[in-house]
């Protein structure tokens, strides 16, 4: 299942953190495998952990444990299918964006301006 939204963007578009957080996980391969990162944003008002996931990344600027502030550039969007970081199910330049609450996917549109 696809528990995210795909946001069309030109290749190499900077991806900015939507909120303050800590880099929880980075998968950054040197081939055309799937590159992604996960940010942890703390607990919401209901006491549930919030994470965001960003996929199809040819370039990642953060490492596990880094602190990010809202608006910081964390990565770049991917380019053509078959290029570095895009993965096998890539259809063209876009950002795969997920929001998770206690590990379960929630509507990512609620996190976008």
Tab-separated table of C-alpha atoms in Angstrom:
chain	number	residue	atom	x	y	z
A	1	UNK	CA	0.000	0.000	0.000
A	2	UNK	CA	1.076	3.554	-0.702
A	3	UNK	CA	0.635	5.416	2.586
A	4	UNK	CA	1.875	8.774	1.350
A	5	UNK	CA	1.301	11.517	-1.140
A	6	UNK	CA	3.540	12.076	-4.130
A	7	UNK	CA	4.229	15.764	-4.657
A	8	UNK	CA	5.355	16.556	-8.226
A	9	UNK	CA	8.496	18.694	-8.181
A	10	UNK	CA	11.304	19.357	-10.644
A	11	UNK	CA	14.424	17.218	-10.154
A	12	UNK	CA	16.834	18.534	-7.517
A	13	UNK	CA	14.181	20.630	-5.721
A	14	UNK	CA	15.202	21.292	-2.089
A	15	UNK	CA	13.094	19.481	0.518
A	16	UNK	CA	12.534	21.445	3.709
A	17	UNK	CA	11.667	20.085	7.151
A	18	UNK	CA	7.992	20.869	7.892
A	19	UNK	CA	8.687	21.180	11.625
A	20	UNK	CA	11.545	20.985	14.125
A	21	UNK	CA	12.850	17.474	14.624
A	22	UNK	CA	15.636	14.945	14.866
A	23	UNK	CA	16.837	12.746	12.025
A	24	UNK	CA	15.743	9.252	13.041
A	25	UNK	CA	16.899	7.260	9.994
A	26	UNK	CA	18.778	7.786	6.731
A	27	UNK	CA	19.072	5.246	3.907
A	28	UNK	CA	21.478	6.674	1.317
A	29	UNK	CA	22.737	4.190	-1.264
A	30	UNK	CA	25.229	4.984	-4.028
A	31	UNK	CA	23.105	3.271	-6.695
A	32	UNK	CA	19.565	3.583	-8.031
A	33	UNK	CA	18.063	1.866	-4.955
A	34	UNK	CA	15.452	3.652	-2.846
A	35	UNK	CA	16.918	6.442	-0.710
A	36	UNK	CA	14.852	7.956	2.076
A	37	UNK	CA	14.995	9.667	5.437
A	38	UNK	CA	12.797	9.805	8.538
A	39	UNK	CA	12.412	12.784	10.867
A	40	UNK	CA	11.055	12.507	14.406
A	41	UNK	CA	9.041	15.560	15.480
A	42	UNK	CA	8.174	14.637	19.055
A	43	UNK	CA	4.702	14.036	20.445
A	44	UNK	CA	1.498	15.651	19.257
A	45	UNK	CA	-1.134	17.097	21.611
A	46	UNK	CA	-2.523	13.565	22.118
A	47	UNK	CA	0.834	12.189	23.280
A	48	UNK	CA	1.488	10.288	20.032
A	49	UNK	CA	4.891	10.227	18.329
A	50	UNK	CA	4.999	12.018	14.967
A	51	UNK	CA	7.451	11.123	12.197
A	52	UNK	CA	7.723	12.227	8.587
A	53	UNK	CA	9.224	10.178	5.750
A	54	UNK	CA	10.763	11.533	2.528
A	55	UNK	CA	11.528	9.231	-0.398
A	56	UNK	CA	13.205	9.039	-3.831
A	57	UNK	CA	16.169	11.141	-2.739
A	58	UNK	CA	19.334	11.477	-4.859
A	59	UNK	CA	21.006	13.757	-2.300
A	60	UNK	CA	20.555	13.817	1.487
A	61	UNK	CA	22.150	16.588	3.562
A	62	UNK	CA	21.487	15.259	7.073
A	63	UNK	CA	22.679	12.289	9.122
A	64	UNK	CA	21.056	10.187	11.833
A	65	UNK	CA	20.898	12.169	15.077
A	66	UNK	CA	21.071	15.621	13.461
A	67	UNK	CA	18.701	18.253	14.827
A	68	UNK	CA	16.707	20.071	12.135
A	69	UNK	CA	14.635	23.218	12.370
A	70	UNK	CA	11.466	23.950	10.436
A	71	UNK	CA	12.506	25.123	6.974
A	72	UNK	CA	15.972	23.508	6.974
A	73	UNK	CA	16.863	21.851	3.669
A	74	UNK	CA	17.262	18.113	4.385
A	75	UNK	CA	17.485	16.603	0.869
A	76	UNK	CA	16.726	17.017	-2.847
A	77	UNK	CA	13.971	15.454	-4.952
A	78	UNK	CA	14.858	12.774	-7.480
A	79	UNK	CA	15.275	13.070	-11.224
A	80	UNK	CA	14.726	10.574	-14.017
A	81	UNK	CA	13.644	6.965	-13.338
A	82	UNK	CA	16.659	4.716	-12.796
A	83	UNK	CA	18.849	7.447	-11.340
A	84	UNK	CA	20.524	7.507	-7.929
A	85	UNK	CA	18.145	7.145	-5.001
A	86	UNK	CA	14.907	6.832	-6.956
A	87	UNK	CA	14.189	3.139	-6.399
A	88	UNK	CA	12.358	0.611	-8.572
A	89	UNK	CA	8.855	2.145	-8.414
A	90	UNK	CA	9.769	5.672	-9.445
A	91	UNK	CA	7.727	7.360	-12.166
A	92	UNK	CA	9.373	10.775	-12.480
A	93	UNK	CA	10.395	13.821	-10.446
A	94	UNK	CA	8.391	13.980	-7.227
A	95	UNK	CA	8.663	13.749	-3.457
A	96	UNK	CA	7.206	10.747	-1.627
A	97	UNK	CA	5.950	12.289	1.651
A	98	UNK	CA	4.489	10.371	4.603
A	99	UNK	CA	3.344	11.419	8.059
A	100	UNK	CA	3.090	8.756	10.755
A	101	UNK	CA	1.491	8.907	14.192
A	102	UNK	CA	2.790	6.172	16.521
A	103	UNK	CA	3.965	4.382	13.365
A	104	UNK	CA	0.575	4.442	11.601
A	105	UNK	CA	0.122	6.496	8.448
A	106	UNK	CA	-2.065	9.603	8.725
A	107	UNK	CA	-3.142	12.135	6.103
A	108	UNK	CA	0.022	14.067	5.145
A	109	UNK	CA	-2.008	17.003	3.837
A	110	UNK	CA	-2.683	17.985	7.442
A	111	UNK	CA	1.039	18.807	7.749
A	112	UNK	CA	1.372	20.956	4.663
A	113	UNK	CA	0.698	24.710	4.515
